[in-house]
Tab-separated table of C-alpha atoms and ligand atoms in Angstrom:
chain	number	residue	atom	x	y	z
A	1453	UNK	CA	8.908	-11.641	7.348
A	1454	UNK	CA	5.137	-11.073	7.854
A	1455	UNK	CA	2.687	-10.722	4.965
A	1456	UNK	CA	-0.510	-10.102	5.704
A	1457	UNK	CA	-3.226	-10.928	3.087
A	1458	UNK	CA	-2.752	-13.500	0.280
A	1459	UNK	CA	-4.164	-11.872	-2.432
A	1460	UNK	CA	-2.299	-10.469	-5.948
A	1461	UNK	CA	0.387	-8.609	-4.287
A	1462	UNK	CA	0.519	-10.564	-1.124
A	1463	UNK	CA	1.016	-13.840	-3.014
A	1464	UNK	CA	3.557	-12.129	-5.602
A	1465	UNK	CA	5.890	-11.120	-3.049
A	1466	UNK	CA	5.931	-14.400	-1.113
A	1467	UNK	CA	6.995	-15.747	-4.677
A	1468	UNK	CA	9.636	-13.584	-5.152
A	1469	UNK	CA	10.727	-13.963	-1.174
A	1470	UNK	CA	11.375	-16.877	-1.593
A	1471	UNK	CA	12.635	-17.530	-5.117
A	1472	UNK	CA	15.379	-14.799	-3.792
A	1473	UNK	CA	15.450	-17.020	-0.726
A	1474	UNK	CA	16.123	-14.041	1.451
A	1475	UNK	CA	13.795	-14.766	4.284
A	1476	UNK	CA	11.465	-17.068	5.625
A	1477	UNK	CA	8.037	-15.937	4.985
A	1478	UNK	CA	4.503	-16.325	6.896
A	1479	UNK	CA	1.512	-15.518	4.590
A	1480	UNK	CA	-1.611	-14.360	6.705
A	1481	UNK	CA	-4.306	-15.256	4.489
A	1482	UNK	CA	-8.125	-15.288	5.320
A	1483	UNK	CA	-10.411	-17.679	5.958
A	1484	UNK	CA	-13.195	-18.708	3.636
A	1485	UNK	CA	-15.837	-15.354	4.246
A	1486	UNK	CA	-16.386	-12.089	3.608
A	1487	UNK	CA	-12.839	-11.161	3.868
A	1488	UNK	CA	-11.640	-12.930	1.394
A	1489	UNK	CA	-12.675	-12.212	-2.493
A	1490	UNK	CA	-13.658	-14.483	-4.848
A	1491	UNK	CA	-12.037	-16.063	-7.999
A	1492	UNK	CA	-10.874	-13.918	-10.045
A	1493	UNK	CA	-9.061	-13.349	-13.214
A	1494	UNK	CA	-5.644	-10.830	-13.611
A	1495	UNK	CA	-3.994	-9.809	-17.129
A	1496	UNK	CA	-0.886	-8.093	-17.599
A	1497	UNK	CA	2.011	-7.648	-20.062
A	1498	UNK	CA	5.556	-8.910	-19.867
A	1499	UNK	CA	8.624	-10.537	-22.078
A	1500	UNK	CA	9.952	-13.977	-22.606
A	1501	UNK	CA	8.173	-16.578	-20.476
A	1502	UNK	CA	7.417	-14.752	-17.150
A	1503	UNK	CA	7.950	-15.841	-13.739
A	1504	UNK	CA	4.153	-17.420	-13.755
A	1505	UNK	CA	4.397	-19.693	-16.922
A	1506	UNK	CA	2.879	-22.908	-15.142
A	1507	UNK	CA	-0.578	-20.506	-13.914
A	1508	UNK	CA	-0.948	-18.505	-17.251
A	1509	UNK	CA	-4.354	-20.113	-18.546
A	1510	UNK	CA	-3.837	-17.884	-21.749
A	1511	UNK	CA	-1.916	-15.547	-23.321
A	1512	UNK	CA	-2.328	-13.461	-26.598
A	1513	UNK	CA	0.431	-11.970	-28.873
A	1514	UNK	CA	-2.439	-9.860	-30.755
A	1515	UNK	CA	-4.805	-6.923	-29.480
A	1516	UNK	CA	-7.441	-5.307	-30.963
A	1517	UNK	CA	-9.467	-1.936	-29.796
A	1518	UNK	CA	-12.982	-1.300	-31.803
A	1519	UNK	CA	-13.980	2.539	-31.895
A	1520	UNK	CA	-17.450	3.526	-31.373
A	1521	UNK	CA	-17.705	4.148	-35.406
A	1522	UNK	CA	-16.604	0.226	-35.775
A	1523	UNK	CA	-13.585	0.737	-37.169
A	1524	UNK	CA	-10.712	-1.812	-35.223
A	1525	UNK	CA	-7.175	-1.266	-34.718
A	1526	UNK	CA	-5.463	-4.524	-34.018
A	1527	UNK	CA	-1.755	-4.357	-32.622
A	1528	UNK	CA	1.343	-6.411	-32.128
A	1529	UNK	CA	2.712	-5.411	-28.970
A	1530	UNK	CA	5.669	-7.892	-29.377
A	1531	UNK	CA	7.582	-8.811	-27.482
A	1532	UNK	CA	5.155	-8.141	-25.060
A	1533	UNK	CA	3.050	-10.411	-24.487
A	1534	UNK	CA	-0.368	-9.812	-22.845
A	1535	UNK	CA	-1.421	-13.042	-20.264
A	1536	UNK	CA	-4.162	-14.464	-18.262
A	1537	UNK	CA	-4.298	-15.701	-14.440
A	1538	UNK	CA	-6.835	-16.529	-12.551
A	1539	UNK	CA	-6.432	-16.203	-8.789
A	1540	UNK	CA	-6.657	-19.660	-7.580
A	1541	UNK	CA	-4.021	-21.012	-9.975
A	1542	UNK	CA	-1.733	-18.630	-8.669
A	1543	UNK	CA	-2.383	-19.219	-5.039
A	1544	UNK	CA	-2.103	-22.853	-5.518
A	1545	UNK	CA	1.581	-22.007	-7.482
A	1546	UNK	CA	3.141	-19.634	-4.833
A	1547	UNK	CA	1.553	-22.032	-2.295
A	1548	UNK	CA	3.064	-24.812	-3.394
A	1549	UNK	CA	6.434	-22.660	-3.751
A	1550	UNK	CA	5.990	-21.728	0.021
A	1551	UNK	CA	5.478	-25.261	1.052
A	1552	UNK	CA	8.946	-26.209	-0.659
A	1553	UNK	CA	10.868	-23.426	1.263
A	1554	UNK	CA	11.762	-24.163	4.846
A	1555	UNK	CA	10.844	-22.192	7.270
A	1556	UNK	CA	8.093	-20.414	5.351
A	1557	UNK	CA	4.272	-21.171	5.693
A	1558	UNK	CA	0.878	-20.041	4.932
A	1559	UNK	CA	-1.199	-19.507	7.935
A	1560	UNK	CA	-4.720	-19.453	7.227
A	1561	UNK	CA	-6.446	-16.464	10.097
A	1562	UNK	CA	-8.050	-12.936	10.128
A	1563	UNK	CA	-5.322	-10.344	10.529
A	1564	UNK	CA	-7.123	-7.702	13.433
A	1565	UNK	CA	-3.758	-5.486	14.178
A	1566	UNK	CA	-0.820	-4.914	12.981
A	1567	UNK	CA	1.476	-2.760	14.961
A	1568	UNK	CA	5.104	-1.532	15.486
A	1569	UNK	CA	6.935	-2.735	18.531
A	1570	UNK	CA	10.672	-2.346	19.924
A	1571	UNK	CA	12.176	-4.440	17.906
A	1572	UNK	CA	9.902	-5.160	14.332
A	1573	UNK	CA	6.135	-5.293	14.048
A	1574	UNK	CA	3.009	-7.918	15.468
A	1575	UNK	CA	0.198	-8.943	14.177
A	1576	UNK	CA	-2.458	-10.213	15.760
A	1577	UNK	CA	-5.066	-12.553	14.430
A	1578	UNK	CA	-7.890	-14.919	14.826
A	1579	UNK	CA	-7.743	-18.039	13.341
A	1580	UNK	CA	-10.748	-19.920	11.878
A	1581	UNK	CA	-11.269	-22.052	14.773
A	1582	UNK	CA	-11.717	-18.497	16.919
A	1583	UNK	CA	-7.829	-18.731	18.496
A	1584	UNK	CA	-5.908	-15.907	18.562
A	1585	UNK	CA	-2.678	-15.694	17.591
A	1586	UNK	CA	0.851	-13.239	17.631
A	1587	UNK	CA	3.261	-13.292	15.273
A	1588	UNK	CA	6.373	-11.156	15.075
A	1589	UNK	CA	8.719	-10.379	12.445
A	1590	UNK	CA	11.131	-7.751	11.735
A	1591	UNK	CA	8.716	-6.641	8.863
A	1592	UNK	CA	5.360	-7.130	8.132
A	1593	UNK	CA	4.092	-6.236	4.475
A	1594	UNK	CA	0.376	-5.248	4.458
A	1595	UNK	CA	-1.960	-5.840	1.804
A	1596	UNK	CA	-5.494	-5.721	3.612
A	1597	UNK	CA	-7.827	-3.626	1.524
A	1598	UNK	CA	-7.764	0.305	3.037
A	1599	UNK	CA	-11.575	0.842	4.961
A	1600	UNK	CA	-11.432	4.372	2.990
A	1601	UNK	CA	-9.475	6.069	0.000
A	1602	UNK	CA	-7.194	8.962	1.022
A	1603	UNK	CA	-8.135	12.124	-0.349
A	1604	UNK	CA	-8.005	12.692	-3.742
A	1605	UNK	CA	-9.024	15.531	-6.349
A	1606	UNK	CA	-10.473	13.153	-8.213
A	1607	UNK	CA	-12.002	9.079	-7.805
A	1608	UNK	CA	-13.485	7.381	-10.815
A	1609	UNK	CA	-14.331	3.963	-10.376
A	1610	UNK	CA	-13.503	0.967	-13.007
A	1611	UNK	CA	-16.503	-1.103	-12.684
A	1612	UNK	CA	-17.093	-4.238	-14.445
A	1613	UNK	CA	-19.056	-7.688	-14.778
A	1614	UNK	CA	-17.585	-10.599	-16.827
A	1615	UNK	CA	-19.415	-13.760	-17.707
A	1616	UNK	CA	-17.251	-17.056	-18.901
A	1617	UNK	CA	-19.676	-18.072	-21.988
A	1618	UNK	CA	-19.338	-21.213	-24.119
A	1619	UNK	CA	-21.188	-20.653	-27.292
A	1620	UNK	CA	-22.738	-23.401	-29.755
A	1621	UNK	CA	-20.706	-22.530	-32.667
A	1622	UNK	CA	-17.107	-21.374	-33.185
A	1623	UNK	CA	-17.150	-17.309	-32.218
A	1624	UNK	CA	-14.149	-16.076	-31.283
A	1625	UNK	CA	-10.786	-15.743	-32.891
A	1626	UNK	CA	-8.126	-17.368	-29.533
A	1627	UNK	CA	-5.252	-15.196	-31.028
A	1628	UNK	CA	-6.377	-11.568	-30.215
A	1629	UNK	CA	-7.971	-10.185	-26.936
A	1630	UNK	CA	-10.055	-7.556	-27.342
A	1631	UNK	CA	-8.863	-5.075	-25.091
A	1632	UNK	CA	-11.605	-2.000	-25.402
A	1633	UNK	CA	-15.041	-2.456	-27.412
A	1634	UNK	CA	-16.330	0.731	-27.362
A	1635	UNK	CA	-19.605	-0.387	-29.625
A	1636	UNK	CA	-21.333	-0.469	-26.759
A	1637	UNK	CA	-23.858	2.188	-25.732
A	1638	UNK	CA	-21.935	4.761	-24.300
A	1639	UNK	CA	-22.926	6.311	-20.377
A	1640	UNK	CA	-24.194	9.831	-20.221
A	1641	UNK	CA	-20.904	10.569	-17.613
A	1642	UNK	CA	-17.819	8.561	-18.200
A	1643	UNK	CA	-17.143	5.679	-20.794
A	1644	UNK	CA	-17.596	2.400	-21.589
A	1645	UNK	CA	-16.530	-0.615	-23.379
A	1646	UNK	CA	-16.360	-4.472	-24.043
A	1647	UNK	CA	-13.715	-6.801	-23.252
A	1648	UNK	CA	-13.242	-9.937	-24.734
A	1649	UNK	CA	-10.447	-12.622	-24.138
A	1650	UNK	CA	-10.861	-15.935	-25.923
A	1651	UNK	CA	-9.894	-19.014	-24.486
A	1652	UNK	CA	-11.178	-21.399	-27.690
A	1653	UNK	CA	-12.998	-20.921	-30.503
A	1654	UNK	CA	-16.105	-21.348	-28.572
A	1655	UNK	CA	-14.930	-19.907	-25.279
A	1656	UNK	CA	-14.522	-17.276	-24.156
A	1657	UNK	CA	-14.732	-14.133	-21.270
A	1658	UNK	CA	-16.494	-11.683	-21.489
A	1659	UNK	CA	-17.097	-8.198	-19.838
A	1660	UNK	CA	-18.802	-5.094	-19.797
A	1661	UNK	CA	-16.706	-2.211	-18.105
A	1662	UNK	CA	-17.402	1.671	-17.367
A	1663	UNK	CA	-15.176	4.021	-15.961
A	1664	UNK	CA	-17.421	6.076	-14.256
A	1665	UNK	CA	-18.992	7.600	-10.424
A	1666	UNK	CA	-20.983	4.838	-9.411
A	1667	UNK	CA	-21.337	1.248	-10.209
A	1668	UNK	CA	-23.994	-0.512	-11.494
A	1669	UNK	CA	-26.395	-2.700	-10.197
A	1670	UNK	CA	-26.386	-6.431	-11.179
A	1671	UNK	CA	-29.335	-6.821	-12.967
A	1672	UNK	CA	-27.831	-3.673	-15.129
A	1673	UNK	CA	-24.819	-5.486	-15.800
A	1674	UNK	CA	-26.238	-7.906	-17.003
A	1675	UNK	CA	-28.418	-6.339	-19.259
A	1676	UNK	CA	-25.193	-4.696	-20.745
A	1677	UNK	CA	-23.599	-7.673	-20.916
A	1678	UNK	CA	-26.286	-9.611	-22.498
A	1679	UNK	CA	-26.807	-6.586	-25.279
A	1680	UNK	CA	-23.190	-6.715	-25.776
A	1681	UNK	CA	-22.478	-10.843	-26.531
A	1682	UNK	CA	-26.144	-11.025	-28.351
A	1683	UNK	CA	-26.010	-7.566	-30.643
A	1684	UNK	CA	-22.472	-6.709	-31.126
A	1685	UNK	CA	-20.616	-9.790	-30.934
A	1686	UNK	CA	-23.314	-12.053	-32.534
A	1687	UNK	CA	-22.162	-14.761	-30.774
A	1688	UNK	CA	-25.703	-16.646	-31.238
A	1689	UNK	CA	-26.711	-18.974	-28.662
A	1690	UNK	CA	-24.436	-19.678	-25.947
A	1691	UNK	CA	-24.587	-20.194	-22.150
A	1692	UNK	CA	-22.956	-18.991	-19.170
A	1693	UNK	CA	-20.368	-21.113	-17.336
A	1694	UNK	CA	-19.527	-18.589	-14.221
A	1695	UNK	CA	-19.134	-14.820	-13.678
A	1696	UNK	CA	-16.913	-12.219	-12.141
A	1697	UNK	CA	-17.723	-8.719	-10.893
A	1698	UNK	CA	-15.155	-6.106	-9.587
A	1699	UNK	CA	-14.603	-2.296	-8.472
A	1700	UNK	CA	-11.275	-0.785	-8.982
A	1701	UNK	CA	-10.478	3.029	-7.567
A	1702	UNK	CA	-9.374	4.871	-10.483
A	1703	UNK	CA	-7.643	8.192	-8.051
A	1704	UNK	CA	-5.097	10.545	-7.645
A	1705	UNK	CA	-5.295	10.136	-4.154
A	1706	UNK	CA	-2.136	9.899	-2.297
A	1707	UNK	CA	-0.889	6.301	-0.699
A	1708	UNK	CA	1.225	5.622	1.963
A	1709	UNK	CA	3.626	2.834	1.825
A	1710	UNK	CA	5.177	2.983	4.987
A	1711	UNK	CA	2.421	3.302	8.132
A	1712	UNK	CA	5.506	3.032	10.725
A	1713	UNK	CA	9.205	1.849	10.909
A	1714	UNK	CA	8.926	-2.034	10.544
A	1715	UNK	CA	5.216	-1.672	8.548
A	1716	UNK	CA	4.686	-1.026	4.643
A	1717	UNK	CA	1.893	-1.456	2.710
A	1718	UNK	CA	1.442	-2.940	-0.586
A	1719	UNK	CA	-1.111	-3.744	-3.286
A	1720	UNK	CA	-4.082	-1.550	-4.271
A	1721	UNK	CA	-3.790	-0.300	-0.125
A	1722	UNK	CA	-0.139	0.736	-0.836
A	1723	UNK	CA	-0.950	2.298	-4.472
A	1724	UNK	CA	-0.221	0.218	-6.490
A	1725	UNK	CA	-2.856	0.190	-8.840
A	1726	UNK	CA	-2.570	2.521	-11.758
A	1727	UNK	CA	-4.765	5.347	-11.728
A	1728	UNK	CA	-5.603	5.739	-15.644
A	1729	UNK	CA	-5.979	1.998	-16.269
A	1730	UNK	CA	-6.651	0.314	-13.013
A	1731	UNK	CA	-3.786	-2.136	-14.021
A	1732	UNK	CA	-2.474	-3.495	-10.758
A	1733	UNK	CA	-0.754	-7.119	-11.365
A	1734	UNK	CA	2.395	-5.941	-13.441
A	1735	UNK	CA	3.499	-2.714	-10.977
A	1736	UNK	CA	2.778	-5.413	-7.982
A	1737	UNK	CA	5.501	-7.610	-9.731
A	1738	UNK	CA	8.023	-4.956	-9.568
A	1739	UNK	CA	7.724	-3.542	-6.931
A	1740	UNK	CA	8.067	-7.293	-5.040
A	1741	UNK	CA	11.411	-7.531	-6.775
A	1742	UNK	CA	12.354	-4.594	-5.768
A	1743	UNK	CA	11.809	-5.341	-1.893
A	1744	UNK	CA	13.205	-8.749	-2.512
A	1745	UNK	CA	16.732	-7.870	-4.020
A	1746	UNK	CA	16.729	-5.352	-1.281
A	1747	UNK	CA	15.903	-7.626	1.584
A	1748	UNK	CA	18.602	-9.607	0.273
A	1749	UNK	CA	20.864	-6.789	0.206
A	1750	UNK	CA	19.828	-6.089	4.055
A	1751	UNK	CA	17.810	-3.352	3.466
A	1752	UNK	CA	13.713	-3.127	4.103
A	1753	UNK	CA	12.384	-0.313	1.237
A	1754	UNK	CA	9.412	-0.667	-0.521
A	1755	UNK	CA	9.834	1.539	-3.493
A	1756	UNK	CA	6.802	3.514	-5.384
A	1757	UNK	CA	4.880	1.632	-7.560
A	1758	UNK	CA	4.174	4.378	-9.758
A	1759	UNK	CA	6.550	7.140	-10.968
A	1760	UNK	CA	5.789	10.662	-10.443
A	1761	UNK	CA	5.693	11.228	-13.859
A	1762	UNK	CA	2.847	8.663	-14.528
A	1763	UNK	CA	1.174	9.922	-11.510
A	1764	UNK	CA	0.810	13.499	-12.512
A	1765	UNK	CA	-0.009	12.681	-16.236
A	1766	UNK	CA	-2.675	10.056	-14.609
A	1767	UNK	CA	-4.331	12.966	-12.678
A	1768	UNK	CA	-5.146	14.868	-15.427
A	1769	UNK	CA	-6.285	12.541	-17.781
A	1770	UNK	CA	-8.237	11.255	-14.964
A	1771	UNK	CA	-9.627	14.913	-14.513
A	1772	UNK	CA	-10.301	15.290	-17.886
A	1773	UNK	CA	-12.162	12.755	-18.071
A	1774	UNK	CA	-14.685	13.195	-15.130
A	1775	UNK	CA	-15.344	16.895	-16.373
A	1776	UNK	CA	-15.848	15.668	-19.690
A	1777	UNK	CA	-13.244	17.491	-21.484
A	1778	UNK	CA	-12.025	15.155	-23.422
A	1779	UNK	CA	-14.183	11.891	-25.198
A	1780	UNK	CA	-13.025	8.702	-23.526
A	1781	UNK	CA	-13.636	5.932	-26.401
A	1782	UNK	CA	-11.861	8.509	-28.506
A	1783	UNK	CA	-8.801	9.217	-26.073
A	1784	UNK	CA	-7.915	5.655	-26.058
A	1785	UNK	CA	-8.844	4.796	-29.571
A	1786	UNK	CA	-6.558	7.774	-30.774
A	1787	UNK	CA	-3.666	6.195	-28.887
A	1788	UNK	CA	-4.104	2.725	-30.199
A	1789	UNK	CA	-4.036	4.375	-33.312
A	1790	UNK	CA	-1.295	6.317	-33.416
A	1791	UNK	CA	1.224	5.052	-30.873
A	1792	UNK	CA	3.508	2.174	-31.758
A	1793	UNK	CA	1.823	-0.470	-29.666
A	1794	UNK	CA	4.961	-1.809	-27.778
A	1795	UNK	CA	5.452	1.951	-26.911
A	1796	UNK	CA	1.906	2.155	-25.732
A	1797	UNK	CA	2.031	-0.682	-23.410
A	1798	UNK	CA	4.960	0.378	-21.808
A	1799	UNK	CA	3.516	3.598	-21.432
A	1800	UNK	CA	0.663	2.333	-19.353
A	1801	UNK	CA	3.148	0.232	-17.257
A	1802	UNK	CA	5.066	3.731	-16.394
A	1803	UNK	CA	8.453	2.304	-18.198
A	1804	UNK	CA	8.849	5.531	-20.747
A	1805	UNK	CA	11.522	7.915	-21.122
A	1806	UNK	CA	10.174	11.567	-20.947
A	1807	UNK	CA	11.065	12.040	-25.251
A	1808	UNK	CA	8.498	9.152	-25.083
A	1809	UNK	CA	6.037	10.779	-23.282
A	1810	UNK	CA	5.837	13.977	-24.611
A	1811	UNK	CA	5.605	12.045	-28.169
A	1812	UNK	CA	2.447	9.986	-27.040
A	1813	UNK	CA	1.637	13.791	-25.125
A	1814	UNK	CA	0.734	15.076	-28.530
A	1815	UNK	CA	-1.209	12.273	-29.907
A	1816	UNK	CA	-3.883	13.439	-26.833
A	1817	UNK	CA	-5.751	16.608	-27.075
A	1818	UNK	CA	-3.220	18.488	-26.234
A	1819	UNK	CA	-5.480	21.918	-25.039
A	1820	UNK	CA	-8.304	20.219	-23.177
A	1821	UNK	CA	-5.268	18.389	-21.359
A	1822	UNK	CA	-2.982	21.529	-20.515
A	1823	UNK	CA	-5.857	23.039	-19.311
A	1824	UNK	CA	-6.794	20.529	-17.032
A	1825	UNK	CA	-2.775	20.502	-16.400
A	1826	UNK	CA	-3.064	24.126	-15.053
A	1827	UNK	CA	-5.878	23.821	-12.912
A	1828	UNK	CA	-5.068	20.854	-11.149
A	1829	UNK	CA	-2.398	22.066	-8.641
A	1830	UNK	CA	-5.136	24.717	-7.279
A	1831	UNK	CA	-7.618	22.356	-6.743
A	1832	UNK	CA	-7.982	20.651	-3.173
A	1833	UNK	CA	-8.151	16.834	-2.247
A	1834	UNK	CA	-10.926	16.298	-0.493
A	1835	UNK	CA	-12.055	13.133	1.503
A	1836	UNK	CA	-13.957	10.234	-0.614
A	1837	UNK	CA	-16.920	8.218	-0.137
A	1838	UNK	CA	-16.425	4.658	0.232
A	1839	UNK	CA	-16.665	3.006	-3.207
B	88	FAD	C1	-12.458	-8.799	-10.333
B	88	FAD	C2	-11.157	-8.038	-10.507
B	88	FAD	C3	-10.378	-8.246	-11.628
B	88	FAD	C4	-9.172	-7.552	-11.779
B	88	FAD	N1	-8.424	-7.775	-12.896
B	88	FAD	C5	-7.231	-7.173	-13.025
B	88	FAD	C6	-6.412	-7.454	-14.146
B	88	FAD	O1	-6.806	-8.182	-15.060
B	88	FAD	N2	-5.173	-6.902	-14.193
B	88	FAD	C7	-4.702	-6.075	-13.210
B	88	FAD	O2	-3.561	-5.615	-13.292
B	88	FAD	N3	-5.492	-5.750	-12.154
B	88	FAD	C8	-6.726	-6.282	-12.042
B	88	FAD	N4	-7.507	-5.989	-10.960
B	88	FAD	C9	-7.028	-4.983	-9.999
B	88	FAD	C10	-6.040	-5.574	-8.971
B	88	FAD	O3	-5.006	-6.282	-9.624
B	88	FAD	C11	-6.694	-6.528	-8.008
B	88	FAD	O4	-7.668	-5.836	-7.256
B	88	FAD	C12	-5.709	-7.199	-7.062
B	88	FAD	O5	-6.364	-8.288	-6.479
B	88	FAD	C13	-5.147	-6.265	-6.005
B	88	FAD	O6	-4.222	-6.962	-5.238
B	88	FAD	P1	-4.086	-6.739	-3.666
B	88	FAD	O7	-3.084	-7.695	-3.176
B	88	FAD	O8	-3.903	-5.297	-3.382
B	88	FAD	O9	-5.529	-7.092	-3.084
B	88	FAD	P2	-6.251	-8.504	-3.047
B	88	FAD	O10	-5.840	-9.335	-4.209
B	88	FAD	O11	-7.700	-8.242	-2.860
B	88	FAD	O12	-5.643	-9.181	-1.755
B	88	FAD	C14	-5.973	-8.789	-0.446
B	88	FAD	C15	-5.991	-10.076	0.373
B	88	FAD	O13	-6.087	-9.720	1.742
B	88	FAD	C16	-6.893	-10.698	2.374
B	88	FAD	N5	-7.397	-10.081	3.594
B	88	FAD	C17	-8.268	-9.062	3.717
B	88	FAD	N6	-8.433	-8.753	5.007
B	88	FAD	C18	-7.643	-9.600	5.723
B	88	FAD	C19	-7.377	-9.769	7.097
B	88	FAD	N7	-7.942	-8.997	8.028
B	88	FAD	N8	-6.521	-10.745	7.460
B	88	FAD	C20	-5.904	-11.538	6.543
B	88	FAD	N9	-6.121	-11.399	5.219
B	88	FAD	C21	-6.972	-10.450	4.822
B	88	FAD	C22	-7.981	-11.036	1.350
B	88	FAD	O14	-8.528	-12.306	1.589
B	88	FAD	C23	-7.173	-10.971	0.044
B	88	FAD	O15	-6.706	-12.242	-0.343
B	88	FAD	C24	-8.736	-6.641	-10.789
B	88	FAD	C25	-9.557	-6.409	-9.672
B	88	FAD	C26	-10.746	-7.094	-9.530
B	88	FAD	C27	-11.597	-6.797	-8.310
């Protein structure tokens, strides 16, 4: 088995590969360079302990959402549990797993092709020292970012900067993660908000996120973020220990997971980040058990990510929101609100039964959403910019 790209979804299914110790398993990670992305930092929900105990830097049992009025909801999503990775942690984890499973390696080059032949798939790379290399497998899992978006009706883009800040005095409360701040200035198209996950009582990170066309330019982030930690969260004097920045496609553009017999894709390139959240980390875990108890059942599938279901209700709301329909902060404030949070969480990870759904339906605005429900099947999906 061939996986090329070592990233969130590239790393999770080598993990589960070989914890199901179906296959032996080359990872095709990039060099150090443009390829490859820097540190960053993944959150998702799950029970019990989780597959990724010894990586979790933090983990909260408590969430809160502030509404642009200040009033705060603050839930108990038990037994969910919402937890922090950050990227290198991981890698070094499923690294280390790979290095303890024989037969399996990680092979640091620059994927350039990957192609079906006769009898499985090739891909050819370069390695860092400028040799070039093929490798063959039966299957080769894909996870290199997609140089375009496939058509869609609609593409929003999460865009976001976070800083790491360690303040003089005790600030934050480490038992609930602030999940959506909407105090913040809100963007004439779109919406915005704060995010805040403690680490200590005098660390924390930080971030200022819009869903919205375009994103921002640095300096503008951190304007937004520096408004944000000095007038709404009053956290005084405090400095700045390192920063992340991300885009994520919010779409209802259509991905393929299979690009010929012996080739799939996964990750973000295969769909697998959720269009009305941009949550990525807990569908990628899935979906790599899925293939693995598969694999190990002699059969290569790669099932959806998303359901149909969440796919369609996705498109509208993200319609809705681009045409301004319906008021962001107050969309997902109104659902914190009113939907039991445990319900809500497995909502936005696509595990509800349709009674559930058309129950957290009517806590939405139900007529600006049916009509954007009608008109979406006439409209076309047209080709997007690069984000
Ligand atoms: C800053 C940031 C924070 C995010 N936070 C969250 C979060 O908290 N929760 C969540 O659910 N989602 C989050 N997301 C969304 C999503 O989970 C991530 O984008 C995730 O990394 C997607 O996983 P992936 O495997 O598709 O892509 P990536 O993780 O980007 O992995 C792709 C890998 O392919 C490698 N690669 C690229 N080209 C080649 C090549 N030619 N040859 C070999 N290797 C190659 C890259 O080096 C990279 O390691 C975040 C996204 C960003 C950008």
């Amino acid at each position: 088995m061939i996986i090329v790209g070592g990233g969130a979804s590239g790393l999770s299914l080598a993990h589960h590969l070989a914890a199901a110790c179906s296959s032996t398993v080359t990872l095709v990670e990039a060099p150090d360079g443009p390829r490859r992305p820097p540190e960053r930092t993944w959150c998702y929900w799950e029970r019990g302990t989780g597959d990724f105990a010894e990586a979790v830097s933090a983990s909260w049992s408590r969430l809160r959402v502030h509404g642009t009025d200040g009033r705060t909801i603050t839930v108990d999503p038990s037994p969910l549990r919402y937890r922090m990775l950050r990227s290198t942690a991981f890698e070094q984890l499923v690294h280390s797993r790979l290095a303890r499973s024989p037969g399996s390696r990680v092979l640091r080059a620059t994927a350039d092709t990957v192609q079906d032949t006769a009898d499985g798939a090739e891909v050819r790379c370069t390695t860092s020292d400028g040799r070039t290399l093929t490798l063959r497998a039966r299957h080769v899992f894909d996870s290199r970012p997609l140089r375009s978006l496939p058509p869609a009706r609609t593409l929003l883009l999460q865009h976001f900067r976070g800083w790491y800040v360690r303040t003089d005095t005790d600030r934050f409360d480490p038992a609930v993660a602030d999940l959506m701040d909407f105090r913040v200035p809100q963007p004439r198209h779109g919406l915005a908000f704060g995010y805040t996950l403690p680490l200590a009582p005098d660390r924390a990170l930080v971030e200022y996120t819009e869903f919205s066309r375009a994103p921002l330019t640095t300096t503008a982030y951190e304007a937004a973020l520096a408004h944000y930690c000095r007038d709404v969260l009053g956290l005084g004097a405090f400095t700045v220990e390192s920063a992340e920045q991300g885009v994520i496609p919010m779409t209802d553009a259509r991905f393929a997971r299979r690009t010929g017999p012996a080739v799939f894709r996964i990750g973000t390139a295969g769909g697998a980040t959720r269009p009305s959240t941009g949550y990525t980390f807990a569908a990628v875990q899935r979906q790599s058990r899925a293939v693995a108890a598969a694999l190990r059942d002699g059969r290569a599938i790669v099932p959806a990510p998303h359901g149909r279901r969440a796919l369609a209700m996705d498109a509208v709301l993200l319609r809705a929101l681009d045409t301004g329909r319906i008021d962001g902060p107050g969309f997902f404030t109104g659902l914190f609100r009113r939907v039991p949070p445990e319900r809500l969480l497995r909502f936005l990870d696509g595990d509800t039964s349709l009674g559930e759904e058309w129950s957290i339906g009517l806590h939405t605005p139900v007529g600006p959403m049916l009509r954007t429900a009608v008109e979406l099947p006439f409209l076309p999906r047209r080709s997007q910019p690069d984000p």
